[in-house]
Structures are given as structure tokens and as C-alpha cells.
Coordinates of C-alpha atoms in Angstrom, one line a residue:
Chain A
X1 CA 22.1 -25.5 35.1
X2 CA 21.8 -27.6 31.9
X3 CA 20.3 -25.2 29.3
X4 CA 19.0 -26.2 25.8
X5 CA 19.1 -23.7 22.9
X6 CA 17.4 -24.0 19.9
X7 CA 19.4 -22.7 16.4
X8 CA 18.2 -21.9 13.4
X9 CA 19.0 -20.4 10.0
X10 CA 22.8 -19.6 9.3
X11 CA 24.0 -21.1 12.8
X12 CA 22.2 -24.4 12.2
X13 CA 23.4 -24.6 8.9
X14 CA 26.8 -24.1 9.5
X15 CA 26.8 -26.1 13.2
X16 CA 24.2 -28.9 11.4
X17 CA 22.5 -28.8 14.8
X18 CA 18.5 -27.8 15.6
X19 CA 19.5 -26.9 19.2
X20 CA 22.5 -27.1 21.3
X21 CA 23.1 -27.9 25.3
X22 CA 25.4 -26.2 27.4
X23 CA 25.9 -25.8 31.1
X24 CA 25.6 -21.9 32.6
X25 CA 25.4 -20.9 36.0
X26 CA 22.1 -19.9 37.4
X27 CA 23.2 -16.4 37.7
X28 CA 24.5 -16.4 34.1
X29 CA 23.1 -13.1 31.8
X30 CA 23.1 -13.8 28.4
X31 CA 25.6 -12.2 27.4
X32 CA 27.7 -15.3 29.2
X33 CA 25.2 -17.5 27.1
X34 CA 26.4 -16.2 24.2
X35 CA 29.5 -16.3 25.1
X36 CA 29.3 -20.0 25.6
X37 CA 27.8 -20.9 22.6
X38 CA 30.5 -18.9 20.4
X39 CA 33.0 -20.8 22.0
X40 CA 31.3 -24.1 21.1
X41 CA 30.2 -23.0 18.0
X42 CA 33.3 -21.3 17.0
X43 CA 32.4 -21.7 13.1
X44 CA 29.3 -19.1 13.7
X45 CA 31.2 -16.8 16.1
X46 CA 31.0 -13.9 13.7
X47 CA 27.6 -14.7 13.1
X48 CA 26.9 -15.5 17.4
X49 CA 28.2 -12.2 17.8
X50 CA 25.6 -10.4 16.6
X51 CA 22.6 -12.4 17.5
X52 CA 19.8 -12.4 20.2
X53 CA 18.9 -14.8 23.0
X54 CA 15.0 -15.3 23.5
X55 CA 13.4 -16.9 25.9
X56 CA 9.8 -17.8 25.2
X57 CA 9.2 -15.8 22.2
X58 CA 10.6 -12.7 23.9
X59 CA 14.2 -11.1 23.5
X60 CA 16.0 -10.7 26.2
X61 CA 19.1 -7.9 27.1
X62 CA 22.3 -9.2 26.9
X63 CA 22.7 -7.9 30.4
X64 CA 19.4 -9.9 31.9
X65 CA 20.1 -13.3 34.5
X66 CA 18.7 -15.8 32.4
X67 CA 20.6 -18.9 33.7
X68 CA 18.2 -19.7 36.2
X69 CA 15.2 -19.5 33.9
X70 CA 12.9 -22.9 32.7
X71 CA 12.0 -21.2 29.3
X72 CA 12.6 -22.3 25.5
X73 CA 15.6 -20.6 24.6
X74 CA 16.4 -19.4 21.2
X75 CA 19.5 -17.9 19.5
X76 CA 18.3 -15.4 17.2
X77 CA 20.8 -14.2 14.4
X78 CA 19.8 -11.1 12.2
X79 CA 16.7 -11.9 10.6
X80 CA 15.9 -11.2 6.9
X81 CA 11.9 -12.2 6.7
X82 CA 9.8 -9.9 4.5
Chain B
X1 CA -6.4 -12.6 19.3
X2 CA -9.7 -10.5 18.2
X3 CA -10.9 -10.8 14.9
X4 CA -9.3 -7.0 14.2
X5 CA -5.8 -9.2 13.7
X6 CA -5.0 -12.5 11.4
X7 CA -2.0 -13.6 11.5
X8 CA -0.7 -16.5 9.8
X9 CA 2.7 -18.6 8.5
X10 CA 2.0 -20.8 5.4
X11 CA 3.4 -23.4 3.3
X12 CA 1.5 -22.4 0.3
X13 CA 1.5 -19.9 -2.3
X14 CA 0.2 -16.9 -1.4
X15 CA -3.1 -16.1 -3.0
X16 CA -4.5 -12.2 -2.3
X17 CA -8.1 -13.0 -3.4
X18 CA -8.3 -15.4 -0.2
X19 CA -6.9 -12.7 1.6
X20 CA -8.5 -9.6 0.5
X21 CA -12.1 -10.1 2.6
X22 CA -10.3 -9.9 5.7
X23 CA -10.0 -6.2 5.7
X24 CA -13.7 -5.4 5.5
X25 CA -14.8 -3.2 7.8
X26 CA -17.7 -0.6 6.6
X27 CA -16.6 2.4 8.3
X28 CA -13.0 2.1 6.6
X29 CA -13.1 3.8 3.2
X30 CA -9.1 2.4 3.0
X31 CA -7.8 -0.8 2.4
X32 CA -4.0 -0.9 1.4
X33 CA -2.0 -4.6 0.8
X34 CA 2.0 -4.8 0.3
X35 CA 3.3 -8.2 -1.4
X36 CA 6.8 -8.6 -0.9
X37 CA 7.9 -10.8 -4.0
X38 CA 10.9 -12.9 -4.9
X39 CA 13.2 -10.3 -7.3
X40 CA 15.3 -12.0 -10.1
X41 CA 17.7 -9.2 -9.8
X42 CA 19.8 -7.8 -6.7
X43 CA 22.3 -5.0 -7.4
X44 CA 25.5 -4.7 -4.5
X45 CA 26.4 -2.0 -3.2
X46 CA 29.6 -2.2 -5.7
X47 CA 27.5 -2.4 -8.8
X48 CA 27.6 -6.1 -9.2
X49 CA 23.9 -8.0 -10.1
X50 CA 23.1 -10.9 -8.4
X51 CA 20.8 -13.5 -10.2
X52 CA 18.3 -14.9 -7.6
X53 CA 17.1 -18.6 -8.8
X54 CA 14.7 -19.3 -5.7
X55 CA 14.4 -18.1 -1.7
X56 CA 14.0 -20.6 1.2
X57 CA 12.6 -19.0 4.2
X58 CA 13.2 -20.6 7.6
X59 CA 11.1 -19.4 10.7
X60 CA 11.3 -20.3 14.6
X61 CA 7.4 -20.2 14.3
X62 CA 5.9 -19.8 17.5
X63 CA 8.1 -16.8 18.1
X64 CA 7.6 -15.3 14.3
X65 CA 3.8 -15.7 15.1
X66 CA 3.7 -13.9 18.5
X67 CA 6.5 -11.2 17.3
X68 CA 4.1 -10.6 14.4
X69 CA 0.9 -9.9 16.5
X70 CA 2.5 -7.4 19.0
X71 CA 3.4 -6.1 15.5
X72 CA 0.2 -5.5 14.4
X73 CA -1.1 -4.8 18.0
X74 CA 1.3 -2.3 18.1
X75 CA 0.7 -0.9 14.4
X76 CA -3.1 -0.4 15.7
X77 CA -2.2 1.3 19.0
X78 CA 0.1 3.6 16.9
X79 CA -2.2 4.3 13.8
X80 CA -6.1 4.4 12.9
X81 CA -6.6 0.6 11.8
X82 CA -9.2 -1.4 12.1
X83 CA -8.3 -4.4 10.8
X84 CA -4.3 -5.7 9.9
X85 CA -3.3 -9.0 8.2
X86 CA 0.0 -10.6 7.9
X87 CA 1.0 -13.7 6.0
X88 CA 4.2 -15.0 5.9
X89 CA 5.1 -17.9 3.5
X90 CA 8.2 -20.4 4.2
X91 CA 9.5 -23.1 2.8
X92 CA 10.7 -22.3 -0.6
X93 CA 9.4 -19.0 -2.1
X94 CA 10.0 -19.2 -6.2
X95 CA 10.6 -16.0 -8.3
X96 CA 7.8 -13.9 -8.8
X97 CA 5.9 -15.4 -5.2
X98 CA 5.0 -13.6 -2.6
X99 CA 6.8 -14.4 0.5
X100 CA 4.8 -12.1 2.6
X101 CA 1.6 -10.6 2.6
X102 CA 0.4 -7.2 4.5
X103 CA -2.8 -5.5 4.3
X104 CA -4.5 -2.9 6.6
X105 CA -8.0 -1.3 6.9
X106 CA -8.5 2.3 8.4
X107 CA -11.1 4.9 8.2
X108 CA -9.1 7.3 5.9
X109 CA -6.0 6.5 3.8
X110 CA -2.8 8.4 5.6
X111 CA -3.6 5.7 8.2
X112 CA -3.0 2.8 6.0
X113 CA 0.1 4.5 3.8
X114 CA 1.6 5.3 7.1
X115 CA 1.2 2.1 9.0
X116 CA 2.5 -0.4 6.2
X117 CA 6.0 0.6 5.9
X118 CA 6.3 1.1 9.5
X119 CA 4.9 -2.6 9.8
X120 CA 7.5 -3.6 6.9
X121 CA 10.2 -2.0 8.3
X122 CA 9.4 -3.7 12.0
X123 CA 9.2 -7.5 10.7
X124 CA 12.3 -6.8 8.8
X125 CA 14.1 -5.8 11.8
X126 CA 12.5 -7.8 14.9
X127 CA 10.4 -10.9 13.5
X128 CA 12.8 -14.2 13.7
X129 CA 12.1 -15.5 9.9
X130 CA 15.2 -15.8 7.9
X131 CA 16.6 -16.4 4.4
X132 CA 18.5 -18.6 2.2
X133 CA 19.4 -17.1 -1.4
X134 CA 19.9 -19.6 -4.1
X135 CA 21.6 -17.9 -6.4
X136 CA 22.0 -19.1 -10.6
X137 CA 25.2 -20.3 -10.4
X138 CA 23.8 -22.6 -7.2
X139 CA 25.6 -21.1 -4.4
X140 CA 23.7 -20.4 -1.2
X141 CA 23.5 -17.7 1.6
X142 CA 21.3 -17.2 4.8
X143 CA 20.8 -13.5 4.8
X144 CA 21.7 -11.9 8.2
X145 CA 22.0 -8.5 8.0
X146 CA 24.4 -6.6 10.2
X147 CA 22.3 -5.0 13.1
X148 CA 22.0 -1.1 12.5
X149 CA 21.3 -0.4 16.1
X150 CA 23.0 -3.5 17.6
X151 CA 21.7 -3.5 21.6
Chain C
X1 CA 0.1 2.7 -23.8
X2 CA 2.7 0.1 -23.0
X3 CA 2.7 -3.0 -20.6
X4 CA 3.5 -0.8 -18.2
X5 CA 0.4 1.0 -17.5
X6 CA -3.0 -0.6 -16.9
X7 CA -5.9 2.3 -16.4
X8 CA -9.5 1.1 -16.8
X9 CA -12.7 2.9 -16.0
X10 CA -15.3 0.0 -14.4
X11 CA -19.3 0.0 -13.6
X12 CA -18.9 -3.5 -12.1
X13 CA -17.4 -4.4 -8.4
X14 CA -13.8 -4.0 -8.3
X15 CA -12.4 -7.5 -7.5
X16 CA -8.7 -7.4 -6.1
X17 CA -8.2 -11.2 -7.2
X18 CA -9.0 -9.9 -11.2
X19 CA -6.1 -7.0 -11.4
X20 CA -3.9 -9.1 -8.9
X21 CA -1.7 -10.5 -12.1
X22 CA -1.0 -7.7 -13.7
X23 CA 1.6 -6.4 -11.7
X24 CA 4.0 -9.0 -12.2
X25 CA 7.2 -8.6 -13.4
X26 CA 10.2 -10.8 -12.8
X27 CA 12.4 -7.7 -11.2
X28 CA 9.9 -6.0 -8.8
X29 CA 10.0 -7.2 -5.0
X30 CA 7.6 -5.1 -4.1
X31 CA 3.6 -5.2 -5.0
X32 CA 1.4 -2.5 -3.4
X33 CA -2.3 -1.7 -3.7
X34 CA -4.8 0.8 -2.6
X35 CA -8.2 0.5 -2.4
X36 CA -10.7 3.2 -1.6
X37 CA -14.3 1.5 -0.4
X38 CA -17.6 3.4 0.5
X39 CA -17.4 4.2 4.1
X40 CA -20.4 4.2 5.8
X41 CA -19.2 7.1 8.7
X42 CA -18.0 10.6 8.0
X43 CA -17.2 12.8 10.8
X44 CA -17.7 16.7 9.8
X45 CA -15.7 19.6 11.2
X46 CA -18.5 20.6 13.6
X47 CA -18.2 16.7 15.0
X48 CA -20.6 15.4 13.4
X49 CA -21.4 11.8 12.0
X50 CA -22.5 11.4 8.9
X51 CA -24.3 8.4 7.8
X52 CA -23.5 7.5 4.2
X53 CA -26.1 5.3 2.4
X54 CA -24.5 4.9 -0.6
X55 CA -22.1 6.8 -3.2
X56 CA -22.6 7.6 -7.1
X57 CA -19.3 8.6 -9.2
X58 CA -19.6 10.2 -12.7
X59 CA -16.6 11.1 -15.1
X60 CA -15.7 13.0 -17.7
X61 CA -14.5 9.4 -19.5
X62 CA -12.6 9.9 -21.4
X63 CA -10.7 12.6 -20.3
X64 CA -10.4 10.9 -17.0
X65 CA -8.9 8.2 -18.6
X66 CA -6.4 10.7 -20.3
X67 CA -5.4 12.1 -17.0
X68 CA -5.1 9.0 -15.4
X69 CA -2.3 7.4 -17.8
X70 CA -0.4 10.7 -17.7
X71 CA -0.5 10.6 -13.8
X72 CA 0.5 6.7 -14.3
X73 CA 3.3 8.0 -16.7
X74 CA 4.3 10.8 -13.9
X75 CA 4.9 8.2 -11.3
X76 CA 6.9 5.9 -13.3
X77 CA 8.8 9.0 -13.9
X78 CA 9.1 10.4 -10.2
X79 CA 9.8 6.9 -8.3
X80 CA 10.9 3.2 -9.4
X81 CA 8.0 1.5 -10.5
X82 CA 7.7 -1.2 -13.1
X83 CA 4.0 -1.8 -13.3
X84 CA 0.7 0.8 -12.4
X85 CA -2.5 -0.6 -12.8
X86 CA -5.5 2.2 -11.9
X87 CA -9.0 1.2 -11.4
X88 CA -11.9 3.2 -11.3
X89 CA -15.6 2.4 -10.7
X90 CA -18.7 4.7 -12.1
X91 CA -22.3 4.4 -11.1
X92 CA -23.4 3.0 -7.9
X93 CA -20.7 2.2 -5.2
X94 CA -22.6 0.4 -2.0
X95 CA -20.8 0.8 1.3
X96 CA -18.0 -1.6 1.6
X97 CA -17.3 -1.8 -1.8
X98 CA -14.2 0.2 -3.7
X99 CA -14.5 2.8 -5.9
X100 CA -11.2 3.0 -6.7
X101 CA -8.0 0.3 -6.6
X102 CA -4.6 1.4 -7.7
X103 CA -1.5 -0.9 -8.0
X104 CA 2.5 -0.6 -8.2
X105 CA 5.3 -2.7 -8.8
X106 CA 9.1 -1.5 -7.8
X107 CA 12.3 -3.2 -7.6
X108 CA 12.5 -1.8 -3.7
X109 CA 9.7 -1.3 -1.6
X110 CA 10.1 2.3 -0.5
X111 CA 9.4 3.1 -4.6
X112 CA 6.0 1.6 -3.8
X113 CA 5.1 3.0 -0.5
X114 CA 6.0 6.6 -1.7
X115 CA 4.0 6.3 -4.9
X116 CA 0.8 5.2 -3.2
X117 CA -0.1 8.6 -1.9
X118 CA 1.5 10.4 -4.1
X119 CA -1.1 9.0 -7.0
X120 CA -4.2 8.5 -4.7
X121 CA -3.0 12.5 -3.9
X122 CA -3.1 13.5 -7.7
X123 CA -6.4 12.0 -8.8
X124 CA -7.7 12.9 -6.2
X125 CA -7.0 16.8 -7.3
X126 CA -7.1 16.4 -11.0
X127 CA -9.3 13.8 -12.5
X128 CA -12.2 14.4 -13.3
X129 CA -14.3 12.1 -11.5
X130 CA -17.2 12.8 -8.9
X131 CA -18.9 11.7 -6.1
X132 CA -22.4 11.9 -4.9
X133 CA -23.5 11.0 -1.5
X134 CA -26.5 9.7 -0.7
X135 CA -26.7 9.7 3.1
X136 CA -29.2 7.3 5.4
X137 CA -32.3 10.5 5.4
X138 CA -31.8 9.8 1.6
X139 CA -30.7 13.4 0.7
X140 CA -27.5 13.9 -1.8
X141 CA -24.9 16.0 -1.9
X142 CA -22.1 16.0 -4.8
X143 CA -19.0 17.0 -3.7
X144 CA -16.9 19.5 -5.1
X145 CA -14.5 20.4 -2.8
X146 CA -13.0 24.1 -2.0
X147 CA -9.7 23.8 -4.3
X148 CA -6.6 24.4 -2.1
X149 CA -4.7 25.9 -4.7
X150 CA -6.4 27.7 -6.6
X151 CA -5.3 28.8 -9.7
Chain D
X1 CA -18.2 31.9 -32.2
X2 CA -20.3 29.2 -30.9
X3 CA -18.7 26.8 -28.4
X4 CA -20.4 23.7 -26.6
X5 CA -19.6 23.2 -23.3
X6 CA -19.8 19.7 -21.8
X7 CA -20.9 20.1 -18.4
X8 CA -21.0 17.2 -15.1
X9 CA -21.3 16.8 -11.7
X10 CA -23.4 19.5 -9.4
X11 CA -23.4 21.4 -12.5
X12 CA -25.1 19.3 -14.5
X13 CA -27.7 18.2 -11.8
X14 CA -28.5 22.1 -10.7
X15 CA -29.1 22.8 -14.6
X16 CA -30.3 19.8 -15.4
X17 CA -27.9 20.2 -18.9
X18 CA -25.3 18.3 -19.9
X19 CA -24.2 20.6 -22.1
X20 CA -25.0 24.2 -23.1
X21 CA -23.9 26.2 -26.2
X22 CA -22.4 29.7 -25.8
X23 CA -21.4 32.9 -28.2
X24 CA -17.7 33.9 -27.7
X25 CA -15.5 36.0 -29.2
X26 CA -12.7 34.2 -30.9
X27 CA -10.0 35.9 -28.6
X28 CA -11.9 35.0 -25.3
X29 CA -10.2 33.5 -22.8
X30 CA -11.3 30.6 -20.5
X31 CA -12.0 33.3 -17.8
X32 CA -14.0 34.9 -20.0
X33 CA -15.8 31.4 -21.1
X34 CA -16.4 30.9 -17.6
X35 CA -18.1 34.0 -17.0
X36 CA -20.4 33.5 -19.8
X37 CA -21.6 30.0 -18.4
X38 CA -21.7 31.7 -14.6
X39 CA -24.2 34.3 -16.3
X40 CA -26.2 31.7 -18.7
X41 CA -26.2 29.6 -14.9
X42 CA -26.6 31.1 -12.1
X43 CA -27.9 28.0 -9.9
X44 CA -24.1 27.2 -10.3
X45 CA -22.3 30.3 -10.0
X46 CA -20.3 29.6 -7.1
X47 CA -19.5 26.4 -8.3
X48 CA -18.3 27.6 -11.8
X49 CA -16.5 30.3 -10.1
X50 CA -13.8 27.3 -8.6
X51 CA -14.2 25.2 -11.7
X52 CA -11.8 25.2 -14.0
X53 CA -12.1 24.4 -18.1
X54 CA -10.7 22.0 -20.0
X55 CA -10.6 21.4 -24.0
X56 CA -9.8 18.1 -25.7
X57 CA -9.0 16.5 -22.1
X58 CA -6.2 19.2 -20.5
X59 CA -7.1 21.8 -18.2
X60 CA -6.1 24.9 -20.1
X61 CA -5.2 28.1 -17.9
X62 CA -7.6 31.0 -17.4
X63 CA -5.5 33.5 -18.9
X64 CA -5.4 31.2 -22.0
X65 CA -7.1 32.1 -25.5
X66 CA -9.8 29.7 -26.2
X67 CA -12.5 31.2 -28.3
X68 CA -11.1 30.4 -31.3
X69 CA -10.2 26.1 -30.0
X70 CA -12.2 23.5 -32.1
X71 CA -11.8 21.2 -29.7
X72 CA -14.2 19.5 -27.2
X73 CA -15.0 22.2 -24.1
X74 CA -15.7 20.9 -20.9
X75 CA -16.7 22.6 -17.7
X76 CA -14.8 20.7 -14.9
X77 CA -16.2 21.5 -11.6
X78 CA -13.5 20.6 -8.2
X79 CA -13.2 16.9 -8.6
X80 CA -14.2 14.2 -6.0
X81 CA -12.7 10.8 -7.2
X82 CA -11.0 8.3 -5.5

């Protein structure tokens, strides 16, 4: 399944790209999304490595079957609000 | 949302005075606010300074907004408030402007001092706003700090 | 007193907005204020509520003022802070309004959140300033509490 | 030696004073002081009994000497501020 990702902060700076598609399998967890987008995005794989995927405002664990799902999803690095 | 939470990203300076009437409640005899403000100065951890010349905060807002209400849904499940407002600014943030704004209401002050670092301490770890240092000399960073409890 | 240290003794309404400014300082990331505002509910030991109509402080002025700089000076002393700024109404407080604001500015936000209590703590066991409650059947009451320490 | 004693607070409403004037010895101490006022006003007397004095702005200890002070005396019943 086609999945689109939405980037932001250091990984769309560095990738200049609001979002990103890639193709997962519907069983895919998202750990095996992040995988995917580190190898396509291997200038923020440092930065990959230590992010979160969200789907619909909510985090999901690395170990959850997300490929399948119809949300929004989000990679979300390390934030540094406040 | 109940009028016990206000949440709210802006694009504007943060002012307290429009802030400040959203905590009353009359049977809360506290009211505490924390204004986190762009610093000049940042010392590293091997004694350098750092000269800040401006922030630039970057949010995926839907998700900041909803992260920040379980927040404060949370804060009031967990402590004696009555009332909690956040306000975060993005866009650029100058030195000396408040990038975010916290206040809480409760019926007797431990409440409050209790509540507004935890609340600090959660947006700073879970809330999906990020920045960009501009430093004097022009160079630029997004802050991502290294997770302490990565999961 | 230096820049540093703002302590005022008010009979008007405290307005946030007015005092807001005068923690700035180019080096502090962190603003925090206090406010403590006539409640209208008190619950006793016994469990039960108090209605409060409205609350009268006096002082010993100028002493007051005395022991609030040196409490000011204190917490400059004990944690990071930059700025204080200490506001105290006399006279007439009506429910909902404060009777007392206090204000910090730190480099790092923990210097703020631990100096909040810490000074709302100390004046509230060494200034001399006192409270008289009128309650809603229009009897008063000033309150001296039972010292903890007594020495 | 004579001493003026500012007074406040439920002290000052039960006596209806705001001061009062007292005859010490010049090597009293403060306990001593507030003995004096606990006898010139009894209304108060278990209020004076946790009160503490201060001259010239400081609380000065009980033990202290104080008969003697020029300074200004003030009867400082527990405080309620804040």
C-alpha cells in the first residue's frame, strides 16, 4: 500500500520535502516504515533513527501494524517546543 | 474542549495581559503563569557560550494542538486545577519573546507550583513543535534532542 | 535596591499586564509569576465550607517592605534568578482579585519553578502582613495562624 | 525606660490601640517586653503569647536585650500575607 508521510523540522530541511511516499506492505509495523524512509532519506538517517511515526495525531509503537492503516501519517523527530 | 482548557498556536507576539483573564475562577485563590523566552546566551556542556540571534519554531499543528490538550487534560486529572492555558507561538520568536505561554488556576498554590513544571517538562518531551537556532554568526540548527527514554 | 529587585506595597487591583515588563532581561528563558486572589471557598478541618465575602490585609509598611527585599535578596542568592518583582495589595481585596503577585526571571526554568514556593513559603511566615476575613454572615476573623516553629 | 510599642492586626482590633507605651527596665528582654504587653492586654494574651517583636523592622530574639533599643518596637502578631 502507497503510504504518504508528512516531514517536518530537521528532516524536511535537510530532505527539502513537506512529505514523502513510499510503498509498505499492509502488514508493515512502523518500525519497517521507518526503516523505509531512512533508506530513502539516507541524509536524515541519524536523525530517522530516533524519531516517531504518528498516525492522526497519535504516536504509535514501533512494533504496531500500521501499513494497512488510512490515517495521516507523520514522522516525528525529537521535538524541542517550549 | 470545556471552557476549563484554552489551547492555542499563534503567529503573534505573545501578550500576558490578553491571557491573564482566562484563569479566573473564584474559588481558586492561585493563579501561576510560566513564559518560556528566547535567551541570548546558551552555555554547552563544555563551557562554550552560544549567542542566540533569533528562534524559528516549526509545528505539525493539528497534532501540537491535540498533544497539548491531553496535556492539560491530563495535568487536571493529575492535580487540583481548574482552569489551564497554553499558548504556543511559531514562526519566528525574537530574543526576549515569549515562545510559549502556561498558566494554571487551582484552589490552593502546591497545585499550581506542582502542575507547571510537570506540564513544561511534558510539552518539552511529547508535543511535536520544533526549533531552529539562528545563531550570531548566522549558522542554523533544528534542535532535536537525543530521546532520554527512547521507546 | 538595584534593577534587580522590584518590591511594592499596592491599595489598587494588581494588574498582571502592569509588572509584566519588568522582568525582562536579555539572558533569562524563563518568566514565572504567582498570583494569590481572594477565594471565595475555604474548606475547614472539620469539612466545612466557608464562604468568604471579602478579605482586608494590613502591614507593618514599612517593615514589610524591608523583609520583602531581603527575602527577594535571599532568593537571588539560593537559586538563578535575574529579576524578582513582589507585589502586595493592602485594604480591601474582593473575591477574584490578587492580593499578592510575585515574579522571577532565570537563565533555566527549574531556577524559577523552585523559587516560586520557596518565596510565596517565606512571606508567607515572616512578613508582616495580615488578613481579615469577612465571610458571607458578615462576621470577621483576622488570622494569625498557630506558628509551626516556634521560636 | 519608656518604650512605644506599635501594635496591628487582631491585636490592634481587640484593644482598639495601635500603639501602647510601656515601663521597662533597660536590661529587659523581648520576653520580658512581651509579658508586660500580655499583662497591660489581656484581650490578646494568647495572641501575644505566639507573637513575636520586632525593633527597627527585624524580628529580634526573645532572649535578646531590648530595654535599652531606641529604635521603633513593634508587636508582630503570626503573619497572614500572601
Amino acid at each position: 500500500m502507497k503510504q504518504r508521510i508528512l516531514l517536518f523540522a530537521g528532516v524536511r530541511s535537510a530532505s527539502g520535502l513537506d512529505h514523502i511516499d513510499i510503498d509498505v506492505d499492509d502488514d508493515a509495523t512502523a518500525q519497517v516504515v521507518l526503516d523505509e524512509l531512512e533508506r530513502q532519506l539516507p541524509d536524515s538517517g541519524g536523525l530517522i533513527r530516533i524519531s516517531r511515526l504518528a498516525i492522526d495525531g497519535r504516536y504509535v509503537g514501533n512494533d504496531e501494524q500500521v501499513g494497512h492503516c488510512s490515517g495521516e501519517f507523520a514522522l516525528i523527530p525529537p521535538v524541542s517546543g517550549g | 474542549m470545556d471552557d476549563s482548557r484554552l489551547i492555542r498556536l499563534v503567529n503573534e507576539p505573545i501578550r500576558l495581559a490578553e491571557w491573564e483573564a482566562k484563569l479566573a475562577d473564584i474559588d481558586c485563590g492561585a493563579q501561576a503563569w510560566f513564559a518560556g523566552v528566547t535567551r541570548r546566551t546558551t552555555e554547552t556542556n563544555d563551557g562554550q557560550t552560544l549567542l542566540t540571534k533569533t528562534l524559528f519554531y516549526e509545528a505539525h499543528p493539528t497534532m501540537a494542538v491535540g498533544q497539548l490538550d491531553q496535556l492539560a487534560i491530563d495535568a487536571i486529572g493529575k492535580f487540583e486545577l481548574r482552569r489551564v492555558v497554553i499558548v504556543h507561538r511559531l514562526g519566528e520568536v525574537p530574543l526576549g519573546e515569549a515562545s510559549v505561554l502556561m498558566g494554571c488556576a487551582s484552589p490552593h498554590r502546591k497545585d499550581c507550583f506542582a502542575a507547571l513544571p510537570w506540564m513544561m517538562d511534558r510539552l518539552k518531551q511529547e508535543v511535536p513543535i520544533w526549533k531552529r537556532e539562528t545563531f550570531q554568526d548566522e549558522s542554523t540548527e533544528w534542535i532535536h534532542p537525543e530521546p532520554r527514554d527512547p521507546t
